[in-house]
Coordinates of C-alpha atoms in Angstrom, one line a residue:
M168 CA 91.7 109.4 83.1
S169 CA 89.2 107.1 81.7
D170 CA 85.6 108.4 81.7
T171 CA 84.4 104.9 82.6
P172 CA 84.8 104.5 86.4
F173 CA 86.1 100.9 86.3
G174 CA 86.8 100.5 82.7
F175 CA 83.7 98.4 82.2
G176 CA 82.5 98.9 78.7
L177 CA 81.1 102.2 77.3
P178 CA 78.9 104.9 78.8
P179 CA 75.2 105.0 77.9
E180 CA 74.5 106.2 74.4
E181 CA 72.9 109.7 74.3
P182 CA 69.6 109.9 72.3
E183 CA 69.8 111.8 69.1
P184 CA 67.9 115.1 68.8
G185 CA 64.2 114.5 68.1
D186 CA 64.4 110.8 69.0
E187 CA 63.2 111.1 72.6
G188 CA 60.6 108.5 73.3
K189 CA 61.1 106.7 70.0
K190 CA 62.1 103.1 69.8
K191 CA 65.3 102.7 67.8
D192 CA 66.0 99.9 65.4
P193 CA 67.8 97.1 67.4
A194 CA 70.3 96.8 64.6
S195 CA 71.3 100.4 65.3
G196 CA 72.4 99.6 68.8
G197 CA 69.5 101.6 70.4
G198 CA 68.6 101.3 74.1
G199 CA 65.1 99.7 74.0
A200 CA 61.6 101.0 74.4
G201 CA 60.5 103.7 76.8
G202 CA 61.2 107.3 77.5
S203 CA 64.0 106.9 80.0
S204 CA 66.9 104.5 80.2
P205 CA 67.4 102.3 83.2
Q206 CA 70.0 103.1 85.9
N207 CA 73.5 102.2 85.1
P208 CA 75.2 102.1 88.5
F209 CA 78.5 100.5 87.6
G210 CA 79.2 102.2 84.3
F211 CA 78.4 99.1 82.3
G212 CA 77.6 99.7 78.6
M213 CA 74.1 99.7 77.3
G214 CA 72.9 97.3 74.7
P215 CA 69.9 96.2 72.6
G216 CA 66.9 94.5 74.0
G217 CA 66.5 96.5 77.1
G218 CA 62.8 96.8 77.0
D219 CA 62.1 93.1 77.4
N220 CA 65.2 92.2 79.4
P221 CA 66.5 94.7 82.0
F222 CA 69.8 92.7 82.3
A223 CA 70.3 92.9 78.6
A224 CA 69.6 96.6 78.8
M225 CA 72.3 97.0 81.4
F226 CA 74.9 94.5 80.1
G227 CA 73.9 93.9 76.5
S228 CA 77.1 95.5 75.1
L229 CA 79.2 93.1 77.1
N230 CA 79.9 89.6 76.1
P231 CA 79.7 86.9 78.8
N232 CA 83.4 86.9 79.4
D233 CA 83.5 90.7 79.9
L234 CA 80.5 90.5 82.2
G235 CA 82.1 87.9 84.3
A236 CA 85.3 89.9 84.6
A237 CA 83.3 93.0 85.6
F238 CA 81.5 91.1 88.4
Q239 CA 84.8 89.6 89.5
Q240 CA 86.3 93.1 89.7
L241 CA 83.4 94.4 91.7
G242 CA 83.7 91.4 94.0
Q243 CA 87.3 92.2 94.6
M244 CA 86.5 95.7 95.5
L245 CA 83.8 94.8 98.1
S246 CA 85.8 91.9 99.6
Y247 CA 89.1 93.7 100.0
E248 CA 90.3 93.8 103.6
G249 CA 94.0 94.8 103.2
G250 CA 95.7 98.1 103.7
P251 CA 94.7 101.6 102.5
V252 CA 95.4 100.8 98.9
N253 CA 94.4 97.6 97.0
W254 CA 97.7 97.1 95.4
D255 CA 96.7 93.9 93.7
M256 CA 94.1 95.9 91.8
A257 CA 96.6 98.7 91.2
K258 CA 99.0 96.3 89.5
Q259 CA 96.2 94.7 87.5
I260 CA 95.0 98.1 86.2
A261 CA 98.5 99.3 85.5
R262 CA 99.2 96.2 83.4
Q263 CA 95.9 96.7 81.5
T264 CA 96.7 100.3 80.9
V265 CA 100.2 99.4 79.6
S266 CA 98.7 96.8 77.3
Q267 CA 96.4 99.4 75.7
G268 CA 99.3 101.4 74.5
T269 CA 100.0 105.2 74.7
S270 CA 97.9 107.9 73.1
D271 CA 100.1 107.9 70.0
G272 CA 99.2 104.3 69.4
V273 CA 102.5 102.8 70.5
K274 CA 102.0 99.5 72.3
D275 CA 104.3 97.8 74.8
E276 CA 106.5 95.1 73.5
S277 CA 109.2 92.8 74.8
V278 CA 112.7 94.1 74.8
S279 CA 114.7 92.6 71.8
A280 CA 118.2 91.2 72.2
T281 CA 119.5 94.1 70.1
D282 CA 118.0 96.8 72.4
R283 CA 119.1 94.9 75.5
T284 CA 122.7 94.9 74.3
A285 CA 122.5 98.5 73.3
V286 CA 121.3 99.6 76.7
E287 CA 123.9 97.5 78.5
E288 CA 126.7 99.0 76.4
A289 CA 125.4 102.6 76.9
L290 CA 125.2 102.2 80.7
R291 CA 128.7 100.7 80.8
L292 CA 130.1 103.6 78.7
A293 CA 128.2 106.1 80.8
D294 CA 129.9 104.8 84.0
L295 CA 133.3 105.2 82.4
W296 CA 132.6 108.8 81.5
L297 CA 131.3 109.6 85.0
D298 CA 134.5 108.2 86.6
G299 CA 136.3 111.4 85.5
V300 CA 133.7 113.9 86.9
T301 CA 132.7 112.5 90.3
S302 CA 134.4 110.9 93.2
L303 CA 131.5 108.6 93.8
P304 CA 132.1 105.2 92.3
S305 CA 129.7 103.2 90.1
G306 CA 126.5 102.4 91.9
A307 CA 125.0 99.9 89.4
N308 CA 125.7 96.2 89.8
T309 CA 123.4 95.4 86.9
A310 CA 122.4 97.1 83.7
V311 CA 118.9 96.1 82.4
A312 CA 116.5 97.1 79.6
W313 CA 112.8 97.0 80.7
S314 CA 109.6 96.9 78.9
R315 CA 106.8 99.1 80.3
A316 CA 105.2 96.2 82.0
E317 CA 108.5 95.3 83.6
W318 CA 108.8 98.9 84.9
V319 CA 105.4 98.5 86.6
E320 CA 106.4 95.3 88.4
A321 CA 109.9 96.6 89.4
T322 CA 108.7 100.0 90.8
L323 CA 105.5 98.8 92.7
P324 CA 107.2 98.5 96.1
A325 CA 108.4 102.1 95.9
W326 CA 105.0 103.4 95.0
K327 CA 103.5 101.6 98.0
Q328 CA 106.0 103.5 100.3
L329 CA 105.0 106.8 98.7
V330 CA 101.2 106.4 98.5
D331 CA 100.2 104.4 101.6
P332 CA 100.8 107.2 104.1
V333 CA 98.3 109.5 102.3
A334 CA 95.8 106.8 101.6
E335 CA 95.8 105.8 105.2
R336 CA 94.7 109.3 106.1
V337 CA 91.7 109.0 103.8
G338 CA 90.7 105.6 105.4
T339 CA 90.9 107.1 108.8
A340 CA 88.9 110.2 107.8
M341 CA 86.2 108.0 106.4
G342 CA 85.5 106.6 109.8
G343 CA 85.7 110.0 111.5
V344 CA 83.2 112.0 109.5
L345 CA 80.2 110.3 111.1
P346 CA 79.1 111.2 114.7
E347 CA 80.3 108.8 117.3
E348 CA 76.7 107.6 118.1
M349 CA 76.3 106.7 114.4
Q350 CA 79.6 105.0 113.9
A351 CA 78.6 101.8 115.7
M352 CA 75.4 101.5 113.7
A353 CA 77.2 102.3 110.5
G354 CA 80.0 99.9 111.0
P355 CA 79.3 97.7 108.0
L356 CA 78.8 100.7 105.8
I357 CA 82.1 102.2 106.9
G358 CA 83.8 98.9 106.3
M359 CA 82.4 98.8 102.8
M360 CA 83.5 102.3 102.1
R361 CA 87.0 101.6 103.3
S362 CA 87.1 98.5 101.1
M363 CA 85.9 100.5 98.2
G364 CA 88.2 103.4 99.0
G365 CA 91.2 101.0 98.9
A366 CA 89.9 99.7 95.6
M367 CA 89.4 103.2 94.2
F368 CA 92.8 104.3 95.2
G369 CA 94.2 101.1 93.7
Q370 CA 92.3 101.7 90.4
Q371 CA 93.4 105.3 90.2
I372 CA 97.0 104.7 91.2
G373 CA 97.2 101.7 88.8
Q374 CA 95.9 103.8 85.9
A375 CA 98.4 106.5 86.7
M376 CA 101.2 104.0 86.9
G377 CA 100.2 102.6 83.6
V378 CA 100.3 106.0 81.9
L379 CA 103.6 106.9 83.6
A380 CA 105.1 103.6 82.3
G381 CA 104.5 105.0 78.8
E382 CA 106.5 108.2 79.7
V383 CA 109.5 107.3 81.8
V384 CA 112.8 106.4 80.3
G385 CA 114.5 104.8 83.4
S386 CA 114.1 104.0 87.0
T387 CA 114.9 107.4 88.5
D388 CA 112.9 109.8 86.3
I389 CA 111.1 111.5 89.1
G390 CA 114.2 112.0 91.3
L391 CA 113.4 109.0 93.6
P392 CA 114.9 105.6 93.4
L393 CA 111.9 103.6 92.3
G394 CA 113.7 100.5 91.1
P395 CA 115.7 97.9 93.0
A396 CA 119.0 99.1 94.5
G397 CA 122.0 98.7 92.3
K398 CA 120.0 98.1 89.1
A399 CA 120.4 100.7 86.4
A400 CA 117.5 100.5 83.9
L401 CA 116.3 102.1 80.6
L402 CA 113.1 101.6 78.7
P403 CA 114.2 101.3 75.0
L404 CA 110.7 101.9 73.7
N405 CA 110.3 105.2 75.6
V406 CA 113.8 106.3 74.8
A407 CA 113.1 106.0 71.1
A408 CA 109.8 107.9 71.6
L409 CA 111.6 110.7 73.4
G410 CA 114.2 111.1 70.7
K411 CA 111.9 110.7 67.8
D412 CA 111.2 114.5 67.3
L413 CA 114.4 115.9 68.6
G414 CA 116.5 115.5 65.4
V415 CA 119.3 113.9 67.5
P416 CA 120.9 110.5 66.7
K417 CA 119.2 107.8 68.8
E418 CA 122.6 106.6 70.0
E419 CA 123.3 110.0 71.6
V420 CA 119.8 110.2 73.2
R421 CA 120.3 106.7 74.6
L422 CA 123.8 107.6 75.9
Y423 CA 122.7 110.9 77.5
L424 CA 119.8 109.2 79.3
A425 CA 122.2 106.4 80.4
L426 CA 124.5 109.0 81.9
R427 CA 121.5 110.4 83.9
E428 CA 120.5 107.0 85.1
A429 CA 124.0 106.0 86.1
A430 CA 124.6 109.3 87.9
H431 CA 121.4 108.7 90.0
Q432 CA 122.5 105.2 90.8
R433 CA 125.9 106.5 92.1
L434 CA 124.3 109.0 94.3
F435 CA 121.7 106.6 95.8
A436 CA 124.2 103.8 96.2
H437 CA 127.0 105.7 98.0
V438 CA 125.0 108.2 100.0
P439 CA 123.5 105.7 102.4
W440 CA 121.1 108.1 104.2
L441 CA 119.7 109.7 101.0
R442 CA 117.0 107.1 100.1
S443 CA 115.5 107.2 103.6
H444 CA 115.9 111.0 103.7
L445 CA 113.8 111.4 100.5
F446 CA 111.1 109.0 101.3
G447 CA 111.0 110.3 104.9
A448 CA 110.5 113.8 103.5
V449 CA 107.6 112.6 101.4
E450 CA 106.1 110.8 104.5
G451 CA 106.6 113.9 106.6
Y452 CA 104.8 116.0 104.1
A453 CA 102.0 113.5 103.9
R454 CA 101.5 113.6 107.7
G455 CA 100.7 117.3 107.4
I456 CA 98.1 116.8 104.7
K457 CA 94.5 117.1 105.9
V458 CA 91.5 115.5 104.2
D459 CA 88.8 117.9 103.0
T460 CA 86.2 116.6 105.4
T461 CA 83.4 118.8 103.9
K462 CA 83.8 117.1 100.6
L463 CA 84.1 113.7 102.3
E464 CA 81.0 114.3 104.4
D465 CA 79.0 115.0 101.3
V466 CA 80.2 111.8 99.7
V467 CA 79.5 109.8 102.9
G468 CA 76.1 111.4 103.3
Q469 CA 75.0 110.6 99.8
F470 CA 76.9 107.3 99.5
D471 CA 75.0 104.6 97.6
P472 CA 76.6 101.2 97.6
S473 CA 75.1 100.7 94.1
N474 CA 76.8 103.9 92.9
P475 CA 80.5 103.5 93.9
E476 CA 81.7 105.9 91.3
Q477 CA 80.8 108.7 93.6
L478 CA 83.8 107.9 95.7
Q479 CA 86.0 107.6 92.6
E480 CA 84.9 111.0 91.4
A481 CA 85.9 112.5 94.8
L482 CA 89.3 110.9 94.5
Q483 CA 89.7 112.2 91.0
Q484 CA 88.9 115.8 92.1
G485 CA 91.3 115.5 95.0
M486 CA 90.4 115.6 98.7
F487 CA 93.7 116.9 100.1
Q488 CA 94.5 120.3 101.4
P489 CA 98.0 121.0 102.8
E490 CA 97.8 122.5 106.2
D491 CA 99.1 126.1 106.3
T492 CA 101.3 125.6 109.3
P493 CA 105.0 126.4 109.8
Q494 CA 105.7 122.7 110.2
Q495 CA 104.1 121.8 106.9
K496 CA 105.8 124.6 105.1
A497 CA 109.1 123.4 106.5
A498 CA 108.4 119.8 105.4
L499 CA 107.5 121.0 101.9
A500 CA 110.7 123.1 101.7
R501 CA 112.8 120.1 102.9
L502 CA 111.3 117.9 100.2
E503 CA 111.5 120.4 97.4
T504 CA 115.1 121.3 98.3
A505 CA 116.1 117.6 98.5
L506 CA 114.6 116.8 95.1
A507 CA 116.3 119.9 93.6
L508 CA 119.7 119.0 95.1
V509 CA 119.5 115.5 93.7
E510 CA 118.4 116.6 90.3
G511 CA 120.8 119.5 90.2
W512 CA 123.8 117.4 91.1
V513 CA 122.9 114.9 88.4
D514 CA 122.3 117.7 85.8
A515 CA 125.7 119.3 86.6
V516 CA 127.7 116.0 86.6
V517 CA 126.1 114.7 83.5
H518 CA 126.7 118.0 81.6
E519 CA 130.3 118.0 82.6
A520 CA 130.7 114.4 81.4
A521 CA 128.8 114.9 78.1
A522 CA 129.5 118.5 77.0
S523 CA 132.9 117.6 75.3
R524 CA 131.7 114.2 74.0
L525 CA 128.2 114.7 72.6
T526 CA 127.4 117.4 70.1
S527 CA 123.8 117.4 71.2
A528 CA 124.5 117.6 75.0
G529 CA 123.2 121.1 75.4
A530 CA 120.0 120.5 73.5
L531 CA 119.3 117.2 75.4
R532 CA 120.1 118.9 78.7
E533 CA 117.5 121.6 78.1
T534 CA 114.9 119.1 76.9
L535 CA 115.3 117.1 80.1
R536 CA 115.1 120.2 82.2
R537 CA 111.9 121.3 80.7
R538 CA 110.5 117.8 80.8
R539 CA 111.2 117.6 84.6
A540 CA 109.8 121.1 85.2
S541 CA 106.5 120.6 83.4
G542 CA 105.8 117.0 84.3
G543 CA 103.3 114.9 82.4
P544 CA 99.6 113.9 82.8
A545 CA 100.5 110.9 85.0
E546 CA 102.5 113.1 87.4
Q547 CA 99.5 115.4 87.7
T548 CA 97.4 112.4 88.5
F549 CA 99.7 111.6 91.4
A550 CA 99.6 115.2 92.5
T551 CA 95.8 115.0 92.7
L552 CA 95.8 111.7 94.5
I553 CA 98.5 112.3 97.1
G554 CA 98.5 116.1 97.2
L555 CA 102.1 116.4 96.1
Q556 CA 104.0 117.2 92.9
L557 CA 107.3 115.4 92.8
R558 CA 109.1 118.0 90.8
P559 CA 112.3 119.8 91.5
R560 CA 111.1 123.4 91.3
R561 CA 114.6 124.8 91.8
L562 CA 116.5 122.5 89.5
R563 CA 118.3 125.3 87.7
D564 CA 119.4 127.0 90.9
A565 CA 120.7 123.8 92.4
S566 CA 122.6 122.9 89.2
R567 CA 124.3 126.3 89.2
L568 CA 125.3 125.9 92.8
W569 CA 126.9 122.4 92.2
A570 CA 128.7 123.8 89.2
S571 CA 130.1 126.7 91.3
L572 CA 131.1 124.3 94.0
T573 CA 133.1 122.2 91.4
D574 CA 134.9 125.3 90.3
A575 CA 135.7 126.5 93.8
R576 CA 136.4 123.2 95.6
G577 CA 137.0 120.6 93.0
V578 CA 135.1 117.3 92.4
D579 CA 136.1 115.8 95.8
G580 CA 135.2 118.9 97.7
R581 CA 131.8 119.1 96.0
D582 CA 130.9 115.4 96.5
A583 CA 132.1 115.5 100.1
L584 CA 129.0 117.5 101.0
W585 CA 126.9 114.3 100.6
E586 CA 128.7 112.7 103.6
H587 CA 126.1 114.2 106.0
P588 CA 122.7 115.8 105.4
D589 CA 123.6 118.8 107.6
M590 CA 126.4 119.6 105.2
L591 CA 124.1 120.1 102.2
P592 CA 122.8 123.4 101.0
T593 CA 119.5 124.6 102.3
A594 CA 116.7 126.4 100.5
S595 CA 118.2 129.8 101.5
D596 CA 121.6 128.7 100.1
L597 CA 119.9 128.2 96.7
D598 CA 119.0 131.9 97.0
D599 CA 122.7 132.8 97.6
P600 CA 124.8 130.2 96.0
D601 CA 128.0 132.3 96.1
G602 CA 127.7 132.8 99.8
F603 CA 127.4 129.0 100.3
V604 CA 130.2 128.2 98.0
H605 CA 132.7 130.5 99.7
R606 CA 131.5 129.8 103.3
E607 CA 133.8 127.8 105.5
Q608 CA 132.4 124.3 105.9
L609 CA 132.6 122.3 109.1
D610 CA 134.7 119.2 108.6
F611 CA 132.7 116.5 110.3
S612 CA 135.7 114.1 110.5
E613 CA 137.6 116.8 112.4
L614 CA 134.6 117.3 114.6
D615 CA 134.5 113.6 115.4
K616 CA 138.2 113.6 116.2
M617 CA 137.8 116.6 118.5
L618 CA 134.9 114.9 120.3
G619 CA 137.0 111.7 120.6
E620 CA 139.9 113.6 122.1
A621 CA 137.7 115.4 124.5
A622 CA 136.2 112.1 125.6
S623 CA 139.6 110.6 126.1
G624 CA 140.7 113.7 128.0
D625 CA 137.7 113.5 130.3
A626 CA 138.5 109.8 130.9
G627 CA 142.1 110.6 131.7
A628 CA 141.3 113.4 134.0
K629 CA 138.8 111.2 135.8
G630 CA 141.4 108.5 136.1
G631 CA 143.9 111.0 137.5
R632 CA 141.3 112.3 140.0
D633 CA 140.6 108.7 141.1
A634 CA 144.3 107.9 141.6
K635 CA 144.8 111.1 143.6
D636 CA 141.7 110.3 145.7
A637 CA 143.1 106.8 146.4
K638 CA 146.5 108.2 147.4
D639 CA 144.8 110.7 149.8
D640 CA 142.7 107.9 151.3
A641 CA 145.9 105.8 151.9
S642 CA 147.6 108.7 153.6
R643 CA 144.7 109.4 155.9
A644 CA 144.6 105.7 156.8
A645 CA 148.3 105.7 157.7
D646 CA 147.8 108.8 159.9
D647 CA 145.0 107.1 161.7
K648 CA 147.0 103.9 162.7
P649 CA 147.6 103.3 166.5
E650 CA 151.2 103.5 167.5
G651 CA 151.2 100.7 170.2
G652 CA 149.3 97.7 171.3
P653 CA 148.9 94.3 169.7
E654 CA 147.8 95.8 166.4
G655 CA 151.0 97.9 166.2
K656 CA 153.0 94.9 167.0
R657 CA 151.5 92.8 164.3
D658 CA 152.2 95.5 161.9
D659 CA 155.8 95.5 162.9
E660 CA 156.0 91.7 162.6
G661 CA 154.4 91.9 159.3
G662 CA 157.0 94.4 158.3
Q663 CA 159.8 92.2 159.6
D664 CA 158.4 89.1 157.9
G665 CA 158.1 91.1 154.7
Q666 CA 161.7 92.3 155.0
S667 CA 162.9 88.8 155.7
G668 CA 161.1 87.5 152.7
Q669 CA 162.8 90.1 150.5
D670 CA 166.2 89.2 152.0
G671 CA 165.5 85.6 151.4
A672 CA 164.6 86.3 147.8
G673 CA 167.7 88.4 147.4
R674 CA 169.9 85.6 148.8

């Protein structure tokens, strides 16, 4: 994370030993006369001339354009009236972070025609290889190569779905930490805090997205479908960075990563309930997260509108504590198991497709496993902000289980488990994969057939009972008819007329 709360310039310069109270040479960039420097509420850099001009002391290191941008950003923070996260600011900060480049000095660049063609060919070949190891057909309608900035734009809607539920809890908590009798009086202050909270979340999420854009190699790196449906994507710049120190030909690295991307796409495209299941698991976990009200009360009690970085520091340190309840533990287990099953299936399928074709398949597999297990700095940032690490903790266990299922039931039997969420292994099944593999599985298609037949049988039985009841009613009516009198005569005449009519018809 940046040490400057909003990215506005540099922090104040520390005095050199023995220079306290001395006036530095303006040419040296000193801070002006006097023993103590003026307040720096917004993290703006210090500059020369502070003794005679307080504005120059606060903003001297900024040129007029930077100063205007800083005030514009502050205005956006205070005027924001949208949802729990200022996503416009998040996108802006993410784009700025991307443009600054990664820590190794590699800056984003537009995808060249050569790289675009190479990615498209790798994804097409990956789909051909996967045809022989899974019954799920191709899930990618389009193969694309993204720059880091394009990744930010394409994945923003998914991040909104992930982060908004947790951010909403913070916004609600901000209004609840004050006593009721004070809330009416502090309405404007609470509104300002919520606006700034949305902006702070946007700033932090945007910076994390920008850093993550420098690490990811595709649209499914964290096990969730972050990109548009049916669009398989790789980031050539990050693919090259990943393979640089592996001693593996870049073509093999690209193809192995294309296999992983294409396998994810097949799963998300042809298991219609999976996307909502994963995002629902994240949201379910988020509902059980409670805000550390003690920390929030301290922030609210000391909140100074001229010192908004207090709120940002609280966000950076994390305000979330998962509730230690059976429901929350179950929600976390569901989420971790779902992520492990997705990543484990992809790991097993890709290894089966690549092992006999790529000499470096084993080394690349282990590299990707460790990468997913450890995560990166951006993933840790999201863990701090939303209280959740999106990592498949049991990836290896899940991969072994899927491989055993392939041996025992074949490709079709293995992939058939994705037809319904109740057919998938559970967390306890990962502890005993052999028990699950050899357990008799309920065939849901047979169950549906049985239920349909039972429903038809019930309808037939009901129809039979209705017919019998009608017959009994007719018999009772006949038994109750009077034998003489006009009514009996009319019945006889009716019978005679009916018989005459039949005779006439016969003639």
